[in-house]
mmCIF file of N, CA and C in Angstrom:
data_model
loop_
_atom_site.group_PDB
_atom_site.id
_atom_site.type_symbol
_atom_site.label_atom_id
_atom_site.label_comp_id
_atom_site.label_asym_id
_atom_site.label_seq_id
_atom_site.Cartn_x
_atom_site.Cartn_y
_atom_site.Cartn_z
ATOM 1 N N MET A 1 135.548 107.577 105.162
ATOM 2 C CA MET A 1 134.276 106.994 105.549
ATOM 3 C C MET A 1 134.695 107.517 106.649
ATOM 4 N N LYS A 2 135.674 107.541 107.341
ATOM 5 C CA LYS A 2 136.084 107.798 108.974
ATOM 6 C C LYS A 2 135.761 108.910 109.325
ATOM 7 N N ALA A 3 136.923 110.288 108.518
ATOM 8 C CA ALA A 3 137.155 111.684 108.646
ATOM 9 C C ALA A 3 135.843 112.471 108.590
ATOM 10 N N ILE A 4 134.468 111.591 107.558
ATOM 11 C CA ILE A 4 132.924 112.187 107.650
ATOM 12 C C ILE A 4 132.662 112.497 108.734
ATOM 13 N N ARG A 5 132.864 110.924 109.789
ATOM 14 C CA ARG A 5 132.008 110.813 110.923
ATOM 15 C C ARG A 5 133.247 111.013 111.814
ATOM 16 N N LYS A 6 134.100 111.878 111.961
ATOM 17 C CA LYS A 6 134.616 112.507 113.557
ATOM 18 C C LYS A 6 134.385 113.347 113.001
ATOM 19 N N HIS A 7 134.022 114.406 111.856
ATOM 20 C CA HIS A 7 133.868 115.608 111.581
ATOM 21 C C HIS A 7 132.093 116.259 111.846
ATOM 22 N N ILE A 8 131.688 115.215 111.661
ATOM 23 C CA ILE A 8 130.378 115.217 112.353
ATOM 24 C C ILE A 8 129.761 115.078 113.270
ATOM 25 N N LEU A 9 130.172 114.334 114.386
ATOM 26 C CA LEU A 9 130.623 113.866 115.521
ATOM 27 C C LEU A 9 131.072 115.093 115.936
ATOM 28 N N THR A 10 132.168 115.742 115.336
ATOM 29 C CA THR A 10 132.790 117.646 115.971
ATOM 30 C C THR A 10 131.738 118.442 116.018
ATOM 31 N N VAL A 11 130.919 118.078 114.602
ATOM 32 C CA VAL A 11 130.239 119.571 114.337
ATOM 33 C C VAL A 11 128.868 119.090 115.480
ATOM 34 N N ALA A 12 128.166 118.395 115.949
ATOM 35 C CA ALA A 12 127.047 117.681 116.544
ATOM 36 C C ALA A 12 127.334 118.385 118.206
ATOM 37 N N LEU A 13 128.911 117.581 118.590
ATOM 38 C CA LEU A 13 129.295 118.285 119.855
ATOM 39 C C LEU A 13 129.273 119.495 120.409
ATOM 40 N N LEU A 14 129.613 120.596 118.829
ATOM 41 C CA LEU A 14 129.988 121.725 119.268
ATOM 42 C C LEU A 14 128.454 122.278 119.732
ATOM 43 N N VAL A 15 127.910 121.761 118.712
ATOM 44 C CA VAL A 15 126.381 122.635 118.693
ATOM 45 C C VAL A 15 124.897 122.062 120.261
ATOM 46 N N ALA A 16 125.728 120.466 120.375
ATOM 47 C CA ALA A 16 125.329 120.516 122.170
ATOM 48 C C ALA A 16 125.854 121.280 122.910
ATOM 49 N N ALA A 17 127.085 121.397 122.906
ATOM 50 C CA ALA A 17 128.115 122.265 123.764
ATOM 51 C C ALA A 17 127.668 123.960 123.975
ATOM 52 N N LEU A 18 127.184 124.585 123.006
ATOM 53 C CA LEU A 18 127.185 125.787 123.233
ATOM 54 C C LEU A 18 125.460 125.542 122.843
ATOM 55 N N THR A 19 124.140 124.868 122.888
ATOM 56 C CA THR A 19 122.951 125.013 123.393
ATOM 57 C C THR A 19 123.344 125.118 124.475
ATOM 58 N N ILE A 20 124.078 123.990 125.444
ATOM 59 C CA ILE A 20 124.013 123.807 127.007
ATOM 60 C C ILE A 20 124.624 125.233 127.713
ATOM 61 N N LEU A 21 125.309 126.051 126.868
ATOM 62 C CA LEU A 21 125.922 126.892 127.139
ATOM 63 C C LEU A 21 125.382 128.325 127.318
ATOM 64 N N THR A 22 124.022 128.555 126.470
ATOM 65 C CA THR A 22 123.339 129.108 126.873
ATOM 66 C C THR A 22 121.322 129.285 127.361
ATOM 67 N N ILE A 23 121.719 128.132 128.112
ATOM 68 C CA ILE A 23 120.649 127.788 128.719
ATOM 69 C C ILE A 23 120.644 128.546 130.259
ATOM 70 N N PRO A 24 121.966 128.815 130.727
ATOM 71 C CA PRO A 24 121.657 129.560 132.112
ATOM 72 C C PRO A 24 122.049 131.100 131.636
ATOM 73 N N ALA A 25 122.122 131.531 130.744
ATOM 74 C CA ALA A 25 121.855 133.201 130.495
ATOM 75 C C ALA A 25 120.050 133.688 130.226
ATOM 76 N N LEU A 26 119.914 132.224 129.375
ATOM 77 C CA LEU A 26 118.363 132.110 129.163
ATOM 78 C C LEU A 26 117.428 131.908 130.349
ATOM 79 N N ALA A 27 117.671 131.188 131.381
ATOM 80 C CA ALA A 27 117.318 131.131 132.674
ATOM 81 C C ALA A 27 117.462 132.484 133.170
ATOM 82 N N ALA A 28 118.709 132.847 133.158
ATOM 83 C CA ALA A 28 118.937 134.332 134.272
ATOM 84 C C ALA A 28 117.360 135.379 133.521
ATOM 85 N N GLY A 29 117.250 135.191 132.423
ATOM 86 C CA GLY A 29 116.245 136.730 132.259
ATOM 87 C C GLY A 29 115.206 136.839 132.691
ATOM 88 N N THR A 30 114.975 135.389 133.143
ATOM 89 C CA THR A 30 113.164 134.931 133.330
ATOM 90 C C THR A 30 113.339 135.104 135.244
ATOM 91 N N GLU A 31 114.687 134.847 136.123
ATOM 92 C CA GLU A 31 114.371 135.018 137.014
ATOM 93 C C GLU A 31 114.779 136.100 137.863
ATOM 94 N N ALA A 32 115.258 137.154 137.126
ATOM 95 C CA ALA A 32 115.387 138.380 137.434
ATOM 96 C C ALA A 32 114.211 139.084 136.936
ATOM 97 N N ALA A 33 113.185 138.501 136.177
ATOM 98 C CA ALA A 33 111.918 140.027 136.366
ATOM 99 C C ALA A 33 111.021 139.701 137.636
ATOM 100 N N ALA A 34 110.498 141.544 138.607
ATOM 101 C CA ALA A 34 109.694 141.441 139.342
ATOM 102 C C ALA A 34 108.134 141.372 139.391
ATOM 103 N N SER A 35 107.644 141.363 138.531
ATOM 104 C CA SER A 35 106.156 141.767 138.234
ATOM 105 C C SER A 35 106.030 140.245 138.074
ATOM 106 N N GLU A 36 104.625 139.832 137.568
ATOM 107 C CA GLU A 36 104.103 139.034 136.802
ATOM 108 C C GLU A 36 103.879 139.248 135.516
ATOM 109 N N ALA A 37 103.405 140.836 135.130
ATOM 110 C CA ALA A 37 103.574 141.418 133.599
ATOM 111 C C ALA A 37 105.276 140.921 133.413
ATOM 112 N N ALA A 38 106.123 141.301 134.068
ATOM 113 C CA ALA A 38 107.155 141.015 132.971
ATOM 114 C C ALA A 38 108.010 139.686 133.231
ATOM 115 N N VAL A 39 107.488 138.758 134.354
ATOM 116 C CA VAL A 39 107.678 137.096 134.510
ATOM 117 C C VAL A 39 107.181 136.644 132.623
ATOM 118 N N THR A 40 105.881 136.744 132.365
ATOM 119 C CA THR A 40 105.327 136.596 131.079
ATOM 120 C C THR A 40 105.365 136.957 130.267
ATOM 121 N N ALA A 41 106.552 138.355 129.789
ATOM 122 C CA ALA A 41 106.712 138.914 128.935
ATOM 123 C C ALA A 41 108.528 138.017 128.758
ATOM 124 N N ALA A 42 108.738 137.710 129.838
ATOM 125 C CA ALA A 42 109.693 137.143 129.856
ATOM 126 C C ALA A 42 109.475 135.836 129.076
ATOM 127 N N ALA A 43 108.968 134.892 130.108
ATOM 128 C CA ALA A 43 108.356 133.265 129.135
ATOM 129 C C ALA A 43 107.878 133.725 128.068
ATOM 130 N N ASP A 44 107.255 134.632 127.451
ATOM 131 C CA ASP A 44 107.202 134.168 125.821
ATOM 132 C C ASP A 44 108.676 134.981 125.079
ATOM 133 N N ALA A 45 109.221 135.525 125.221
ATOM 134 C CA ALA A 45 110.604 135.922 125.011
ATOM 135 C C ALA A 45 111.180 134.825 124.902
ATOM 136 N N THR A 46 111.405 133.768 125.932
ATOM 137 C CA THR A 46 112.072 132.628 126.184
ATOM 138 C C THR A 46 111.659 131.272 125.401
ATOM 139 N N ALA A 47 110.082 131.901 124.780
ATOM 140 C CA ALA A 47 109.353 130.372 124.813
ATOM 141 C C ALA A 47 109.559 130.542 122.839
ATOM 142 N N SER A 48 109.138 132.028 122.412
ATOM 143 C CA SER A 48 109.933 132.851 121.027
ATOM 144 C C SER A 48 111.235 131.875 120.406
ATOM 145 N N SER A 49 112.099 132.803 121.626
ATOM 146 C CA SER A 49 114.232 132.259 121.104
ATOM 147 C C SER A 49 113.976 130.792 121.091
ATOM 148 N N GLY A 50 112.908 129.585 121.895
ATOM 149 C CA GLY A 50 113.401 128.499 122.293
ATOM 150 C C GLY A 50 112.685 127.701 120.770
ATOM 151 N N LYS A 51 111.527 128.524 120.375
ATOM 152 C CA LYS A 51 111.170 127.646 118.948
ATOM 153 C C LYS A 51 112.191 128.606 117.872
ATOM 154 N N ALA A 52 112.776 129.577 117.456
ATOM 155 C CA ALA A 52 113.982 129.737 117.047
ATOM 156 C C ALA A 52 114.528 128.730 116.873
ATOM 157 N N MET A 53 115.095 128.683 117.692
ATOM 158 C CA MET A 53 116.303 127.674 118.014
ATOM 159 C C MET A 53 116.377 126.078 117.622
ATOM 160 N N ALA A 54 114.978 125.656 118.142
ATOM 161 C CA ALA A 54 114.063 124.112 117.654
ATOM 162 C C ALA A 54 113.744 124.388 115.676
ATOM 163 N N ALA A 55 113.603 125.257 115.666
ATOM 164 C CA ALA A 55 113.677 125.675 114.171
ATOM 165 C C ALA A 55 114.637 125.156 113.140
ATOM 166 N N GLY A 56 115.934 126.564 113.666
ATOM 167 C CA GLY A 56 117.131 126.394 113.323
ATOM 168 C C GLY A 56 117.723 124.985 113.550
ATOM 169 N N ILE A 57 117.754 123.995 114.763
ATOM 170 C CA ILE A 57 117.992 123.130 115.121
ATOM 171 C C ILE A 57 117.811 122.192 113.300
ATOM 172 N N ALA A 58 116.325 121.946 113.785
ATOM 173 C CA ALA A 58 115.913 120.995 112.656
ATOM 174 C C ALA A 58 116.170 120.784 111.471
ATOM 175 N N ILE A 59 116.668 122.564 110.738
ATOM 176 C CA ILE A 59 116.856 122.632 109.400
ATOM 177 C C ILE A 59 118.091 122.687 109.190
ATOM 178 N N GLY A 60 119.059 122.991 110.139
ATOM 179 C CA GLY A 60 120.330 122.420 109.682
ATOM 180 C C GLY A 60 120.872 120.885 109.990
ATOM 181 N N LEU A 61 120.146 120.747 111.153
ATOM 182 C CA LEU A 61 120.368 119.281 111.232
ATOM 183 C C LEU A 61 119.906 118.508 109.629
ATOM 184 N N ALA A 62 118.941 118.421 109.040
ATOM 185 C CA ALA A 62 118.124 117.955 107.993
ATOM 186 C C ALA A 62 119.350 118.769 106.808
ATOM 187 N N ALA A 63 119.382 119.695 106.515
ATOM 188 C CA ALA A 63 120.862 120.083 105.503
ATOM 189 C C ALA A 63 121.634 119.548 105.811
ATOM 190 N N ALA A 64 122.112 119.635 106.123
ATOM 191 C CA ALA A 64 123.379 118.831 106.763
ATOM 192 C C ALA A 64 123.682 117.380 106.955
ATOM 193 N N GLY A 65 122.521 116.826 107.417
ATOM 194 C CA GLY A 65 122.146 115.340 106.897
ATOM 195 C C GLY A 65 122.221 114.983 105.348
ATOM 196 N N GLY A 66 120.990 116.429 104.484
ATOM 197 C CA GLY A 66 121.220 115.917 103.640
ATOM 198 C C GLY A 66 122.496 116.029 102.440
ATOM 199 N N ALA A 67 122.910 116.919 102.992
ATOM 200 C CA ALA A 67 124.186 117.145 102.386
ATOM 201 C C ALA A 67 125.463 116.372 102.025
ATOM 202 N N VAL A 68 125.739 115.637 103.624
ATOM 203 C CA VAL A 68 126.098 114.122 103.609
ATOM 204 C C VAL A 68 126.310 113.160 103.149
ATOM 205 N N GLY A 69 124.553 113.700 102.581
ATOM 206 C CA GLY A 69 124.409 112.018 101.738
ATOM 207 C C GLY A 69 124.336 111.916 100.156
ATOM 208 N N MET A 70 123.965 113.262 99.940
ATOM 209 C CA MET A 70 123.828 114.098 98.492
ATOM 210 C C MET A 70 125.553 113.575 98.093
ATOM 211 N N GLY A 71 126.049 114.073 98.812
ATOM 212 C CA GLY A 71 127.726 113.808 98.732
ATOM 213 C C GLY A 71 128.311 112.383 98.573
ATOM 214 N N LEU A 72 127.642 111.997 99.635
ATOM 215 C CA LEU A 72 128.156 110.284 98.810
ATOM 216 C C LEU A 72 127.477 110.071 97.638
ATOM 217 N N ALA A 73 126.638 110.315 97.361
ATOM 218 C CA ALA A 73 125.322 109.505 95.982
ATOM 219 C C ALA A 73 126.212 109.900 94.821
ATOM 220 N N ILE A 74 126.724 111.493 94.848
ATOM 221 C CA ILE A 74 127.097 111.792 93.563
ATOM 222 C C ILE A 74 128.667 111.101 93.674
ATOM 223 N N ALA A 75 129.285 110.943 94.919
ATOM 224 C CA ALA A 75 130.239 110.583 94.637
ATOM 225 C C ALA A 75 130.902 109.231 94.091
ATOM 226 N N LYS A 76 129.614 108.167 94.258
ATOM 227 C CA LYS A 76 129.525 106.672 94.666
ATOM 228 C C LYS A 76 128.820 106.173 93.144
ATOM 229 N N SER A 77 128.474 107.802 92.436
ATOM 230 C CA SER A 77 127.191 107.384 91.469
ATOM 231 C C SER A 77 128.892 107.893 90.132
ATOM 232 N N VAL A 78 129.389 108.292 90.323
ATOM 233 C CA VAL A 78 130.096 109.205 89.689
ATOM 234 C C VAL A 78 130.926 107.872 89.931
ATOM 235 N N ASP A 79 132.098 107.002 90.882
ATOM 236 C CA ASP A 79 132.962 105.533 91.099
ATOM 237 C C ASP A 79 131.717 104.922 89.104
ATOM 238 N N GLY A 80 130.468 104.684 90.094
ATOM 239 C CA GLY A 80 129.764 103.916 89.004
ATOM 240 C C GLY A 80 130.088 103.550 87.974
ATOM 241 N N ILE A 81 130.034 105.183 87.427
ATOM 242 C CA ILE A 81 130.008 105.689 85.809
ATOM 243 C C ILE A 81 131.722 105.089 85.486
ATOM 244 N N SER A 82 132.715 105.909 86.523
ATOM 245 C CA SER A 82 134.001 105.294 85.998
ATOM 246 C C SER A 82 133.941 103.452 85.974
ATOM 247 N N ARG A 83 133.135 103.159 86.734
ATOM 248 C CA ARG A 83 133.777 101.865 86.647
ATOM 249 C C ARG A 83 132.941 100.807 84.920
ATOM 250 N N GLN A 84 131.832 101.741 85.318
ATOM 251 C CA GLN A 84 130.890 101.323 83.829
ATOM 252 C C GLN A 84 130.070 101.757 83.030
ATOM 253 N N PRO A 85 131.261 102.694 81.954
ATOM 254 C CA PRO A 85 130.339 103.476 81.420
ATOM 255 C C PRO A 85 129.590 103.717 80.917
ATOM 256 N N GLU A 86 129.209 102.105 80.121
ATOM 257 C CA GLU A 86 127.847 101.794 79.290
ATOM 258 C C GLU A 86 127.164 101.933 79.678
ATOM 259 N N ALA A 87 127.187 101.858 81.297
ATOM 260 C CA ALA A 87 125.505 102.118 82.281
ATOM 261 C C ALA A 87 125.714 103.044 82.987
ATOM 262 N N GLU A 88 125.914 104.189 81.880
ATOM 263 C CA GLU A 88 125.630 105.581 82.652
ATOM 264 C C GLU A 88 124.100 106.628 82.387
ATOM 265 N N GLY A 89 123.914 105.957 82.206
ATOM 266 C CA GLY A 89 121.740 105.753 81.862
ATOM 267 C C GLY A 89 121.612 106.264 82.882
ATOM 268 N N LYS A 90 121.338 104.971 83.281
ATOM 269 C CA LYS A 90 121.033 103.620 84.279
ATOM 270 C C LYS A 90 121.292 104.544 85.662
ATOM 271 N N ILE A 91 122.733 104.341 85.669
ATOM 272 C CA ILE A 91 123.358 104.995 86.815
ATOM 273 C C ILE A 91 122.584 106.921 87.459
ATOM 274 N N ARG A 92 123.020 107.635 85.564
ATOM 275 C CA ARG A 92 122.477 108.900 86.351
ATOM 276 C C ARG A 92 121.170 108.995 86.600
ATOM 277 N N THR A 93 120.000 108.107 86.049
ATOM 278 C CA THR A 93 118.514 108.151 86.415
ATOM 279 C C THR A 93 118.554 108.135 87.894
ATOM 280 N N THR A 94 118.780 106.839 88.477
ATOM 281 C CA THR A 94 118.694 106.595 89.710
ATOM 282 C C THR A 94 119.537 107.570 90.404
ATOM 283 N N LEU A 95 120.546 107.420 89.544
ATOM 284 C CA LEU A 95 120.950 109.465 91.122
ATOM 285 C C LEU A 95 120.203 109.906 90.774
ATOM 286 N N MET A 96 119.964 111.008 89.913
ATOM 287 C CA MET A 96 118.841 111.788 90.592
ATOM 288 C C MET A 96 117.202 111.454 90.755
ATOM 289 N N LEU A 97 116.732 110.931 91.081
ATOM 290 C CA LEU A 97 115.961 110.192 91.339
ATOM 291 C C LEU A 97 116.059 110.321 92.821
ATOM 292 N N GLY A 98 117.171 109.199 93.154
ATOM 293 C CA GLY A 98 118.220 109.217 94.470
ATOM 294 C C GLY A 98 117.743 110.894 95.184
ATOM 295 N N LEU A 99 118.682 111.940 94.472
ATOM 296 C CA LEU A 99 118.831 113.420 94.752
ATOM 297 C C LEU A 99 117.157 113.978 95.321
ATOM 298 N N VAL A 100 116.433 113.797 93.665
ATOM 299 C CA VAL A 100 114.948 114.174 94.678
ATOM 300 C C VAL A 100 114.460 113.787 95.842
ATOM 301 N N PHE A 101 114.365 112.290 96.123
ATOM 302 C CA PHE A 101 113.944 112.232 97.107
ATOM 303 C C PHE A 101 114.404 113.108 98.445
ATOM 304 N N VAL A 102 115.872 112.840 98.919
ATOM 305 C CA VAL A 102 116.864 113.709 99.404
ATOM 306 C C VAL A 102 116.676 115.109 99.834
ATOM 307 N N GLU A 103 116.262 115.474 98.678
ATOM 308 C CA GLU A 103 115.917 117.086 98.727
ATOM 309 C C GLU A 103 114.718 117.379 99.470
ATOM 310 N N THR A 104 114.266 116.481 98.934
ATOM 311 C CA THR A 104 112.141 116.263 99.624
ATOM 312 C C THR A 104 112.078 116.147 101.444
ATOM 313 N N ALA A 105 112.828 115.559 101.842
ATOM 314 C CA ALA A 105 113.328 115.078 102.760
ATOM 315 C C ALA A 105 113.826 117.132 103.424
ATOM 316 N N ILE A 106 114.542 117.272 102.796
ATOM 317 C CA ILE A 106 114.880 118.235 103.509
ATOM 318 C C ILE A 106 113.314 119.797 103.200
ATOM 319 N N ILE A 107 112.706 119.749 102.382
ATOM 320 C CA ILE A 107 111.752 120.230 102.204
ATOM 321 C C ILE A 107 110.981 120.251 103.764
ATOM 322 N N TYR A 108 110.978 118.837 103.791
ATOM 323 C CA TYR A 108 109.827 118.178 104.924
ATOM 324 C C TYR A 108 110.096 119.184 106.381
ATOM 325 N N ALA A 109 111.388 119.074 106.463
ATOM 326 C CA ALA A 109 112.225 119.745 107.284
ATOM 327 C C ALA A 109 112.405 121.146 107.730
ATOM 328 N N LEU A 110 111.803 121.134 106.264
ATOM 329 C CA LEU A 110 111.684 123.248 105.713
ATOM 330 C C LEU A 110 110.658 123.690 107.061
ATOM 331 N N VAL A 111 109.457 123.166 105.815
ATOM 332 C CA VAL A 111 107.877 122.780 106.592
ATOM 333 C C VAL A 111 108.003 122.668 108.396
ATOM 334 N N VAL A 112 108.766 122.016 108.486
ATOM 335 C CA VAL A 112 108.533 121.585 109.896
ATOM 336 C C VAL A 112 108.698 122.485 111.221
ATOM 337 N N ALA A 113 110.093 123.135 109.619
ATOM 338 C CA ALA A 113 110.648 124.642 111.053
ATOM 339 C C ALA A 113 109.764 125.783 111.022
ATOM 340 N N ILE A 114 109.194 125.841 109.879
ATOM 341 C CA ILE A 114 108.172 126.920 109.380
ATOM 342 C C ILE A 114 106.575 126.768 110.824
ATOM 343 N N LEU A 115 106.024 125.146 110.550
ATOM 344 C CA LEU A 115 105.460 125.239 111.851
ATOM 345 C C LEU A 115 105.796 125.618 113.106
ATOM 346 N N ILE A 116 107.066 125.108 113.471
ATOM 347 C CA ILE A 116 106.763 125.507 114.700
ATOM 348 C C ILE A 116 107.411 126.943 115.170
ATOM 349 N N ILE A 117 107.906 127.187 114.314
ATOM 350 C CA ILE A 117 107.831 128.928 114.614
ATOM 351 C C ILE A 117 106.038 129.291 114.006
ATOM 352 N N PHE A 118 105.836 129.568 113.633
ATOM 353 C CA PHE A 118 104.467 129.920 113.417
ATOM 354 C C PHE A 118 103.081 129.425 114.297
ATOM 355 N N VAL A 119 103.023 127.975 114.397
ATOM 356 C CA VAL A 119 101.622 127.213 114.933
ATOM 357 C C VAL A 119 101.693 127.254 116.015
ATOM 358 N N LEU A 120 103.233 126.889 116.415
ATOM 359 C CA LEU A 120 102.937 126.278 117.961
ATOM 360 C C LEU A 120 103.869 127.236 119.251
#
């Protein structure tokens, strides 16, 4: 369990570092513009790239969290079935219901990412 937490923390820190490193590159593009039209175009490009980054991070975190949750749920259900084989049907039913709920949360994150891109 500690190894999983360590890997998740490492990935989160890597994503944060990459995001911080891209900010100067995005800011340099808007400062170099000379005319008002160029500034407006650059601001629109920055806004759309920001939307794309936000949507990507949202769906990435949701998918990663869902994958970890599903993996833990499946591992625990296999452990429970191996300990009590007579309760296999109840464990499997509860597992499938839990996996559906986790997958629904990931689909909601996908809907939010699509809304970020097209509505905001």
